[in-house]
């Protein structure tokens, strides 16, 4: 968790000499370890001939079902480092494009669509599948497909913020963070960042992370904490939550630290 959540957001570059070790971690018996391996491979980015095949397998093979969505993210990160004419980039785009419509897990379909939007012009071949994904039964898949189409110049952007979001109470906004409406979640994050990080609000945010069995709200909560800034008040609250018994709360803290681009890991996370 520390390696990814702090490293990826602070711009850390990892050497390719680590690739064989991290590939081995895909099969680590501790799922909290194996789940991070695709993200870290994405940070390393190569050698592409080694990284791309194992990430595609991790995304598609049911054996790796506990980390298939992180594999999709890893593929996107690798793809952004490759030249437009690199054959490995085409393999990444083809695999992500197929997963947007054919993967059984809606979370993977949404992650695949999200990553295609980041890959720019080379991903134009995926536009037909993204248009199919824009009709997916799950709202959050449709939203990410539409956003990807917008980024690829194939669709207009939808209205960014639902009306009335500013009239919602802070606790109502917290509930929105675990909902399926992608636009509403983004609007709720932005609005919460403008509000005072009271003890009540911070507690509600972390409680939402603990009780979210879909494991989907913690990045949004981490984004809100990071948006409040690395001031003493917010860091003190995060430091207290860094010792929480629930792993999703600790992951949220690390994610917030990473987005704050802290130079060092606070002492509470060093043990």
PDB file of C-alpha atoms in Angstrom:
ATOM      1  CA  UNK A   1       0.000   0.000   0.000  1.00  0.00           C
ATOM      2  CA  UNK A   2       2.701   2.495   0.959  1.00  0.00           C
ATOM      3  CA  UNK A   3       4.706   1.845  -2.188  1.00  0.00           C
ATOM      4  CA  UNK A   4       1.769   2.476  -4.481  1.00  0.00           C
ATOM      5  CA  UNK A   5      -0.356   5.069  -2.711  1.00  0.00           C
ATOM      6  CA  UNK A   6       2.545   7.386  -1.891  1.00  0.00           C
ATOM      7  CA  UNK A   7       4.702   6.548  -4.879  1.00  0.00           C
ATOM      8  CA  UNK A   8       2.247   6.900  -7.737  1.00  0.00           C
ATOM      9  CA  UNK A   9       0.984  10.319  -6.673  1.00  0.00           C
ATOM     10  CA  UNK A  10       4.376  11.796  -5.778  1.00  0.00           C
ATOM     11  CA  UNK A  11       5.923  10.903  -9.150  1.00  0.00           C
ATOM     12  CA  UNK A  12       8.260   8.211  -7.841  1.00  0.00           C
ATOM     13  CA  UNK A  13      10.063   6.291 -10.612  1.00  0.00           C
ATOM     14  CA  UNK A  14      10.901   2.652  -9.915  1.00  0.00           C
ATOM     15  CA  UNK A  15      13.677   0.765 -11.787  1.00  0.00           C
ATOM     16  CA  UNK A  16      12.878  -2.032 -14.236  1.00  0.00           C
ATOM     17  CA  UNK A  17      15.178  -4.290 -12.223  1.00  0.00           C
ATOM     18  CA  UNK A  18      12.256  -4.669  -9.786  1.00  0.00           C
ATOM     19  CA  UNK A  19       9.935  -6.095 -12.458  1.00  0.00           C
ATOM     20  CA  UNK A  20      10.698  -9.833 -11.916  1.00  0.00           C
ATOM     21  CA  UNK A  21      10.174  -9.477  -8.165  1.00  0.00           C
ATOM     22  CA  UNK A  22       6.858  -7.626  -8.567  1.00  0.00           C
ATOM     23  CA  UNK A  23       5.605 -10.125 -11.167  1.00  0.00           C
ATOM     24  CA  UNK A  24       6.178 -12.869  -8.581  1.00  0.00           C
ATOM     25  CA  UNK A  25       4.016 -10.896  -6.136  1.00  0.00           C
ATOM     26  CA  UNK A  26       0.993 -11.380  -8.417  1.00  0.00           C
ATOM     27  CA  UNK A  27       0.824 -14.896  -6.935  1.00  0.00           C
ATOM     28  CA  UNK A  28       1.596 -13.892  -3.372  1.00  0.00           C
ATOM     29  CA  UNK A  29      -0.672 -15.783  -0.931  1.00  0.00           C
ATOM     30  CA  UNK A  30      -1.367 -12.527   0.917  1.00  0.00           C
ATOM     31  CA  UNK A  31      -4.024 -10.823  -1.176  1.00  0.00           C
ATOM     32  CA  UNK A  32      -3.236  -7.406   0.266  1.00  0.00           C
ATOM     33  CA  UNK A  33       0.208  -7.849  -1.310  1.00  0.00           C
ATOM     34  CA  UNK A  34      -0.815  -9.369  -4.652  1.00  0.00           C
ATOM     35  CA  UNK A  35      -3.541  -6.756  -5.148  1.00  0.00           C
ATOM     36  CA  UNK A  36      -0.922  -3.975  -5.229  1.00  0.00           C
ATOM     37  CA  UNK A  37       1.411  -5.723  -7.702  1.00  0.00           C
ATOM     38  CA  UNK A  38      -0.378  -4.622 -10.933  1.00  0.00           C
ATOM     39  CA  UNK A  39      -0.365  -0.988  -9.828  1.00  0.00           C
ATOM     40  CA  UNK A  40       3.342  -1.142  -9.016  1.00  0.00           C
ATOM     41  CA  UNK A  41       4.077  -2.800 -12.376  1.00  0.00           C
ATOM     42  CA  UNK A  42       2.271   0.133 -13.944  1.00  0.00           C
ATOM     43  CA  UNK A  43       4.561   2.517 -12.074  1.00  0.00           C
ATOM     44  CA  UNK A  44       7.628   0.660 -13.374  1.00  0.00           C
ATOM     45  CA  UNK A  45       6.247   0.403 -16.896  1.00  0.00           C
ATOM     46  CA  UNK A  46       8.616  -2.169 -18.335  1.00  0.00           C
ATOM     47  CA  UNK A  47      10.108  -4.028 -19.922  1.00  0.00           C
ATOM     48  CA  UNK A  48       6.836  -4.004 -21.858  1.00  0.00           C
ATOM     49  CA  UNK A  49       7.452  -7.471 -23.281  1.00  0.00           C
ATOM     50  CA  UNK A  50       7.457  -8.827 -19.704  1.00  0.00           C
ATOM     51  CA  UNK A  51       4.857  -6.603 -18.042  1.00  0.00           C
ATOM     52  CA  UNK A  52       2.095  -6.377 -20.660  1.00  0.00           C
ATOM     53  CA  UNK A  53       1.383 -10.140 -21.053  1.00  0.00           C
ATOM     54  CA  UNK A  54       1.180 -10.783 -17.304  1.00  0.00           C
ATOM     55  CA  UNK A  55      -1.113  -7.795 -16.718  1.00  0.00           C
ATOM     56  CA  UNK A  56      -3.426  -8.841 -19.547  1.00  0.00           C
ATOM     57  CA  UNK A  57      -3.567 -12.341 -18.057  1.00  0.00           C
ATOM     58  CA  UNK A  58      -4.253 -10.918 -14.593  1.00  0.00           C
ATOM     59  CA  UNK A  59      -7.144  -8.867 -16.002  1.00  0.00           C
ATOM     60  CA  UNK A  60      -8.692 -11.733 -17.972  1.00  0.00           C
ATOM     61  CA  UNK A  61      -7.903 -14.945 -16.065  1.00  0.00           C
ATOM     62  CA  UNK A  62     -10.518 -15.815 -13.379  1.00  0.00           C
ATOM     63  CA  UNK A  63      -7.637 -17.113 -11.231  1.00  0.00           C
ATOM     64  CA  UNK A  64      -6.704 -13.477 -10.625  1.00  0.00           C
ATOM     65  CA  UNK A  65     -10.236 -12.224 -10.067  1.00  0.00           C
ATOM     66  CA  UNK A  66      -9.253 -10.416  -6.859  1.00  0.00           C
ATOM     67  CA  UNK A  67      -6.911  -8.090  -8.768  1.00  0.00           C
ATOM     68  CA  UNK A  68      -8.402  -7.882 -12.281  1.00  0.00           C
ATOM     69  CA  UNK A  69      -9.429  -4.220 -11.933  1.00  0.00           C
ATOM     70  CA  UNK A  70      -5.996  -3.228 -10.617  1.00  0.00           C
ATOM     71  CA  UNK A  71      -4.502  -5.026 -13.630  1.00  0.00           C
ATOM     72  CA  UNK A  72      -6.615  -2.814 -15.904  1.00  0.00           C
ATOM     73  CA  UNK A  73      -5.200   0.257 -14.147  1.00  0.00           C
ATOM     74  CA  UNK A  74      -1.677  -1.122 -14.447  1.00  0.00           C
ATOM     75  CA  UNK A  75      -2.135  -1.648 -18.185  1.00  0.00           C
ATOM     76  CA  UNK A  76      -3.257   1.949 -18.581  1.00  0.00           C
ATOM     77  CA  UNK A  77      -0.202   3.205 -16.696  1.00  0.00           C
ATOM     78  CA  UNK A  78       2.136   1.116 -18.873  1.00  0.00           C
ATOM     79  CA  UNK A  79       0.367   2.243 -22.038  1.00  0.00           C
ATOM     80  CA  UNK A  80       0.888   5.916 -21.229  1.00  0.00           C
ATOM     81  CA  UNK A  81       4.653   5.294 -21.198  1.00  0.00           C
ATOM     82  CA  UNK A  82       4.780   3.659 -24.659  1.00  0.00           C
ATOM     83  CA  UNK A  83       5.197   5.236 -28.092  1.00  0.00           C
ATOM     84  CA  UNK A  84       2.117   5.353 -30.304  1.00  0.00           C
ATOM     85  CA  UNK A  85       3.669   2.851 -32.739  1.00  0.00           C
ATOM     86  CA  UNK A  86       4.750   0.354 -30.069  1.00  0.00           C
ATOM     87  CA  UNK A  87       3.057  -3.031 -30.727  1.00  0.00           C
ATOM     88  CA  UNK A  88       2.657  -3.561 -26.996  1.00  0.00           C
ATOM     89  CA  UNK A  89       0.417  -0.478 -26.841  1.00  0.00           C
ATOM     90  CA  UNK A  90      -1.906  -2.048 -29.419  1.00  0.00           C
ATOM     91  CA  UNK A  91      -2.083  -5.211 -27.283  1.00  0.00           C
ATOM     92  CA  UNK A  92      -3.011  -3.102 -24.256  1.00  0.00           C
ATOM     93  CA  UNK A  93      -5.717  -1.187 -26.143  1.00  0.00           C
ATOM     94  CA  UNK A  94      -7.167  -4.371 -27.643  1.00  0.00           C
ATOM     95  CA  UNK A  95      -7.327  -6.052 -24.213  1.00  0.00           C
ATOM     96  CA  UNK A  96      -8.869  -3.031 -22.491  1.00  0.00           C
ATOM     97  CA  UNK A  97     -11.342  -2.529 -25.341  1.00  0.00           C
ATOM     98  CA  UNK A  98     -12.486  -6.137 -25.126  1.00  0.00           C
ATOM     99  CA  UNK A  99     -12.861  -5.882 -21.344  1.00  0.00           C
ATOM    100  CA  UNK A 100     -15.090  -2.788 -21.549  1.00  0.00           C
ATOM    101  CA  UNK A 101     -17.869  -4.923 -23.026  1.00  0.00           C
ATOM    102  CA  UNK A 102     -17.025  -8.569 -22.362  1.00  0.00           C
ATOM    103  CA  UNK A 103     -15.642  -8.768 -18.838  1.00  0.00           C
ATOM    104  CA  UNK A 104     -18.104 -10.260 -16.347  1.00  0.00           C
ATOM    105  CA  UNK A 105     -17.144  -7.776 -13.603  1.00  0.00           C
ATOM    106  CA  UNK A 106     -18.665  -4.315 -13.977  1.00  0.00           C
ATOM    107  CA  UNK A 107     -15.816  -2.791 -11.966  1.00  0.00           C
ATOM    108  CA  UNK A 108     -13.308  -4.101 -14.522  1.00  0.00           C
ATOM    109  CA  UNK A 109     -15.441  -2.813 -17.392  1.00  0.00           C
ATOM    110  CA  UNK A 110     -15.432   0.633 -15.809  1.00  0.00           C
ATOM    111  CA  UNK A 111     -11.678   0.611 -15.112  1.00  0.00           C
ATOM    112  CA  UNK A 112     -10.941  -0.525 -18.666  1.00  0.00           C
ATOM    113  CA  UNK A 113     -13.046   2.289 -20.110  1.00  0.00           C
ATOM    114  CA  UNK A 114     -11.368   4.802 -17.813  1.00  0.00           C
ATOM    115  CA  UNK A 115      -7.880   3.763 -18.918  1.00  0.00           C
ATOM    116  CA  UNK A 116      -8.752   3.905 -22.628  1.00  0.00           C
ATOM    117  CA  UNK A 117      -9.687   7.540 -22.202  1.00  0.00           C
ATOM    118  CA  UNK A 118      -6.182   8.267 -20.930  1.00  0.00           C
ATOM    119  CA  UNK A 119      -4.424   6.657 -23.915  1.00  0.00           C
ATOM    120  CA  UNK A 120      -5.347   9.311 -26.473  1.00  0.00           C
ATOM    121  CA  UNK A 121      -5.353   8.927 -30.239  1.00  0.00           C
ATOM    122  CA  UNK A 122      -3.985   5.347 -30.329  1.00  0.00           C
ATOM    123  CA  UNK A 123      -7.133   4.262 -28.459  1.00  0.00           C
ATOM    124  CA  UNK A 124      -9.485   5.484 -31.205  1.00  0.00           C
ATOM    125  CA  UNK A 125      -9.828   1.860 -32.337  1.00  0.00           C
ATOM    126  CA  UNK A 126     -11.691   1.218 -29.066  1.00  0.00           C
ATOM    127  CA  UNK A 127     -14.391   3.820 -29.757  1.00  0.00           C
ATOM    128  CA  UNK A 128     -16.974   1.286 -31.054  1.00  0.00           C
ATOM    129  CA  UNK A 129     -16.660  -0.784 -27.865  1.00  0.00           C
ATOM    130  CA  UNK A 130     -16.751   2.340 -25.705  1.00  0.00           C
ATOM    131  CA  UNK A 131     -20.016   3.297 -27.377  1.00  0.00           C
ATOM    132  CA  UNK A 132     -21.362  -0.148 -26.483  1.00  0.00           C
ATOM    133  CA  UNK A 133     -20.088   0.314 -22.913  1.00  0.00           C
ATOM    134  CA  UNK A 134     -21.930   3.648 -22.765  1.00  0.00           C
ATOM    135  CA  UNK A 135     -25.120   1.512 -22.780  1.00  0.00           C
ATOM    136  CA  UNK A 136     -23.917  -0.822 -20.002  1.00  0.00           C
ATOM    137  CA  UNK A 137     -26.509  -1.822 -17.351  1.00  0.00           C
ATOM    138  CA  UNK A 138     -24.340  -0.224 -14.633  1.00  0.00           C
ATOM    139  CA  UNK A 139     -24.422   3.577 -14.395  1.00  0.00           C
ATOM    140  CA  UNK A 140     -20.777   3.926 -13.327  1.00  0.00           C
ATOM    141  CA  UNK A 141     -19.639   1.916 -16.363  1.00  0.00           C
ATOM    142  CA  UNK A 142     -21.733   4.114 -18.649  1.00  0.00           C
ATOM    143  CA  UNK A 143     -20.312   7.267 -17.067  1.00  0.00           C
ATOM    144  CA  UNK A 144     -16.699   6.168 -17.486  1.00  0.00           C
ATOM    145  CA  UNK A 145     -17.328   5.075 -21.058  1.00  0.00           C
ATOM    146  CA  UNK A 146     -18.899   8.441 -21.872  1.00  0.00           C
ATOM    147  CA  UNK A 147     -15.989  10.249 -20.215  1.00  0.00           C
ATOM    148  CA  UNK A 148     -13.508   8.193 -22.246  1.00  0.00           C
ATOM    149  CA  UNK A 149     -15.409   8.990 -25.445  1.00  0.00           C
ATOM    150  CA  UNK A 150     -15.231  12.682 -24.557  1.00  0.00           C
ATOM    151  CA  UNK A 151     -11.465  12.485 -23.968  1.00  0.00           C
ATOM    152  CA  UNK A 152     -11.039  10.731 -27.321  1.00  0.00           C
ATOM    153  CA  UNK A 153     -13.063  13.437 -29.072  1.00  0.00           C
ATOM    154  CA  UNK A 154     -15.950  11.097 -29.878  1.00  0.00           C
ATOM    155  CA  UNK A 155     -18.690  12.542 -27.641  1.00  0.00           C
ATOM    156  CA  UNK A 156     -19.626  15.797 -25.860  1.00  0.00           C
ATOM    157  CA  UNK A 157     -19.040  16.033 -22.122  1.00  0.00           C
ATOM    158  CA  UNK A 158     -22.146  15.723 -19.956  1.00  0.00           C
ATOM    159  CA  UNK A 159     -23.005  18.411 -17.464  1.00  0.00           C
ATOM    160  CA  UNK A 160     -20.294  18.177 -14.818  1.00  0.00           C
ATOM    161  CA  UNK A 161     -22.259  18.765 -11.646  1.00  0.00           C
ATOM    162  CA  UNK A 162     -25.802  17.700 -10.748  1.00  0.00           C
ATOM    163  CA  UNK A 163     -28.019  20.593  -9.751  1.00  0.00           C
ATOM    164  CA  UNK A 164     -28.536  21.166  -6.064  1.00  0.00           C
ATOM    165  CA  UNK A 165     -25.278  19.555  -4.934  1.00  0.00           C
ATOM    166  CA  UNK A 166     -24.375  22.646  -2.904  1.00  0.00           C
ATOM    167  CA  UNK A 167     -27.652  22.389  -0.991  1.00  0.00           C
ATOM    168  CA  UNK A 168     -26.843  18.907   0.294  1.00  0.00           C
ATOM    169  CA  UNK A 169     -25.687  18.510   3.883  1.00  0.00           C
ATOM    170  CA  UNK A 170     -22.184  17.180   4.429  1.00  0.00           C
ATOM    171  CA  UNK A 171     -23.546  13.824   5.599  1.00  0.00           C
ATOM    172  CA  UNK A 172     -25.697  13.554   2.480  1.00  0.00           C
ATOM    173  CA  UNK A 173     -22.624  14.237   0.347  1.00  0.00           C
ATOM    174  CA  UNK A 174     -20.734  11.477   2.155  1.00  0.00           C
ATOM    175  CA  UNK A 175     -23.470   9.005   1.156  1.00  0.00           C
ATOM    176  CA  UNK A 176     -23.151  10.105  -2.471  1.00  0.00           C
ATOM    177  CA  UNK A 177     -19.470   9.101  -2.475  1.00  0.00           C
ATOM    178  CA  UNK A 178     -20.433   5.416  -2.346  1.00  0.00           C
ATOM    179  CA  UNK A 179     -23.128   5.704  -5.006  1.00  0.00           C
ATOM    180  CA  UNK A 180     -22.974   4.565  -8.630  1.00  0.00           C
ATOM    181  CA  UNK A 181     -23.468   7.998 -10.248  1.00  0.00           C
ATOM    182  CA  UNK A 182     -19.961   8.962 -11.364  1.00  0.00           C
ATOM    183  CA  UNK A 183     -20.812  12.633 -11.954  1.00  0.00           C
ATOM    184  CA  UNK A 184     -22.533  12.937  -8.581  1.00  0.00           C
ATOM    185  CA  UNK A 185     -19.528  11.417  -6.793  1.00  0.00           C
ATOM    186  CA  UNK A 186     -17.155  13.878  -8.449  1.00  0.00           C
ATOM    187  CA  UNK A 187     -19.437  16.783  -7.608  1.00  0.00           C
ATOM    188  CA  UNK A 188     -19.738  15.590  -3.999  1.00  0.00           C
ATOM    189  CA  UNK A 189     -15.941  15.340  -3.674  1.00  0.00           C
ATOM    190  CA  UNK A 190     -15.482  18.872  -4.981  1.00  0.00           C
ATOM    191  CA  UNK A 191     -18.156  20.273  -2.680  1.00  0.00           C
ATOM    192  CA  UNK A 192     -16.846  18.458   0.423  1.00  0.00           C
ATOM    193  CA  UNK A 193     -13.370  19.887  -0.159  1.00  0.00           C
ATOM    194  CA  UNK A 194     -14.835  23.392   0.222  1.00  0.00           C
ATOM    195  CA  UNK A 195     -16.258  22.525   3.643  1.00  0.00           C
ATOM    196  CA  UNK A 196     -14.645  22.570   7.061  1.00  0.00           C
ATOM    197  CA  UNK A 197     -13.037  19.224   8.044  1.00  0.00           C
ATOM    198  CA  UNK A 198     -14.913  18.907  11.316  1.00  0.00           C
ATOM    199  CA  UNK A 199     -14.556  15.876  13.570  1.00  0.00           C
ATOM    200  CA  UNK A 200     -18.100  14.845  12.653  1.00  0.00           C
ATOM    201  CA  UNK A 201     -17.436  15.035   8.905  1.00  0.00           C
ATOM    202  CA  UNK A 202     -14.089  13.212   9.119  1.00  0.00           C
ATOM    203  CA  UNK A 203     -15.669  10.487  11.233  1.00  0.00           C
ATOM    204  CA  UNK A 204     -18.539  10.086   8.760  1.00  0.00           C
ATOM    205  CA  UNK A 205     -16.116   9.842   5.845  1.00  0.00           C
ATOM    206  CA  UNK A 206     -14.036   7.103   7.453  1.00  0.00           C
ATOM    207  CA  UNK A 207     -17.107   5.246   8.662  1.00  0.00           C
ATOM    208  CA  UNK A 208     -18.349   5.178   5.076  1.00  0.00           C
ATOM    209  CA  UNK A 209     -15.055   3.545   4.092  1.00  0.00           C
ATOM    210  CA  UNK A 210     -15.382   0.896   6.811  1.00  0.00           C
ATOM    211  CA  UNK A 211     -18.923  -0.056   5.834  1.00  0.00           C
ATOM    212  CA  UNK A 212     -18.516   0.084   2.038  1.00  0.00           C
ATOM    213  CA  UNK A 213     -18.531  -3.604   1.109  1.00  0.00           C
ATOM    214  CA  UNK A 214     -18.174  -2.684  -2.571  1.00  0.00           C
ATOM    215  CA  UNK A 215     -14.735  -1.263  -1.687  1.00  0.00           C
ATOM    216  CA  UNK A 216     -15.322   1.687  -4.012  1.00  0.00           C
ATOM    217  CA  UNK A 217     -15.561   4.847  -1.909  1.00  0.00           C
ATOM    218  CA  UNK A 218     -12.104   4.959  -0.297  1.00  0.00           C
ATOM    219  CA  UNK A 219     -10.365   6.751  -3.240  1.00  0.00           C
ATOM    220  CA  UNK A 220     -13.002   9.498  -3.135  1.00  0.00           C
ATOM    221  CA  UNK A 221     -12.615   9.873   0.626  1.00  0.00           C
ATOM    222  CA  UNK A 222      -8.824  10.020   0.279  1.00  0.00           C
ATOM    223  CA  UNK A 223      -9.257  12.647  -2.428  1.00  0.00           C
ATOM    224  CA  UNK A 224     -11.342  14.788  -0.072  1.00  0.00           C
ATOM    225  CA  UNK A 225      -8.770  14.611   2.751  1.00  0.00           C
ATOM    226  CA  UNK A 226      -5.973  15.474   0.321  1.00  0.00           C
ATOM    227  CA  UNK A 227      -8.037  18.339  -1.047  1.00  0.00           C
ATOM    228  CA  UNK A 228      -8.159  19.887   2.416  1.00  0.00           C
ATOM    229  CA  UNK A 229      -4.375  20.214   2.239  1.00  0.00           C
ATOM    230  CA  UNK A 230      -1.368  19.040   4.230  1.00  0.00           C
ATOM    231  CA  UNK A 231      -1.986  21.357   7.174  1.00  0.00           C
ATOM    232  CA  UNK A 232      -1.456  20.378  10.797  1.00  0.00           C
ATOM    233  CA  UNK A 233      -5.163  19.940  11.525  1.00  0.00           C
ATOM    234  CA  UNK A 234      -5.780  17.528   8.639  1.00  0.00           C
ATOM    235  CA  UNK A 235      -2.486  15.658   9.160  1.00  0.00           C
ATOM    236  CA  UNK A 236      -3.367  15.143  12.824  1.00  0.00           C
ATOM    237  CA  UNK A 237      -6.700  13.584  11.854  1.00  0.00           C
ATOM    238  CA  UNK A 238      -5.048  11.359   9.252  1.00  0.00           C
ATOM    239  CA  UNK A 239      -2.387  10.366  11.767  1.00  0.00           C
ATOM    240  CA  UNK A 240      -5.071   9.143  14.140  1.00  0.00           C
ATOM    241  CA  UNK A 241      -6.829   7.174  11.397  1.00  0.00           C
ATOM    242  CA  UNK A 242      -3.494   5.668  10.298  1.00  0.00           C
ATOM    243  CA  UNK A 243      -3.741   3.420  13.360  1.00  0.00           C
ATOM    244  CA  UNK A 244      -7.296   2.289  12.589  1.00  0.00           C
ATOM    245  CA  UNK A 245      -7.990  -1.440  12.723  1.00  0.00           C
ATOM    246  CA  UNK A 246      -9.700  -1.497   9.312  1.00  0.00           C
ATOM    247  CA  UNK A 247      -7.374  -1.922   6.334  1.00  0.00           C
ATOM    248  CA  UNK A 248      -9.551   0.245   4.054  1.00  0.00           C
ATOM    249  CA  UNK A 249      -9.202   3.172   6.451  1.00  0.00           C
ATOM    250  CA  UNK A 250      -5.411   2.761   6.551  1.00  0.00           C
ATOM    251  CA  UNK A 251      -5.355   2.518   2.738  1.00  0.00           C
ATOM    252  CA  UNK A 252      -7.396   5.725   2.519  1.00  0.00           C
ATOM    253  CA  UNK A 253      -4.866   7.506   4.726  1.00  0.00           C
ATOM    254  CA  UNK A 254      -1.987   6.360   2.508  1.00  0.00           C
ATOM    255  CA  UNK A 255      -3.851   7.436  -0.599  1.00  0.00           C
ATOM    256  CA  UNK A 256      -4.388  10.894   0.888  1.00  0.00           C
ATOM    257  CA  UNK A 257      -0.707  11.125   1.835  1.00  0.00           C
ATOM    258  CA  UNK A 258       0.233  10.242  -1.734  1.00  0.00           C
ATOM    259  CA  UNK A 259      -2.051  12.872  -3.244  1.00  0.00           C
ATOM    260  CA  UNK A 260      -0.562  15.424  -0.848  1.00  0.00           C
ATOM    261  CA  UNK A 261       2.876  14.511  -2.299  1.00  0.00           C
ATOM    262  CA  UNK A 262       4.432  14.230   1.149  1.00  0.00           C
ATOM    263  CA  UNK A 263       8.207  13.773   1.035  1.00  0.00           C
ATOM    264  CA  UNK A 264       8.221  11.257   3.899  1.00  0.00           C
ATOM    265  CA  UNK A 265       5.828   8.761   5.421  1.00  0.00           C
ATOM    266  CA  UNK A 266       4.472  10.043   8.750  1.00  0.00           C
ATOM    267  CA  UNK A 267       5.723   8.135  11.789  1.00  0.00           C
ATOM    268  CA  UNK A 268       2.311   6.563  12.368  1.00  0.00           C
ATOM    269  CA  UNK A 269       2.668   4.588   9.124  1.00  0.00           C
ATOM    270  CA  UNK A 270       6.324   3.617   9.541  1.00  0.00           C
ATOM    271  CA  UNK A 271       5.718   0.661  11.838  1.00  0.00           C
TER     272      UNK A 271
END
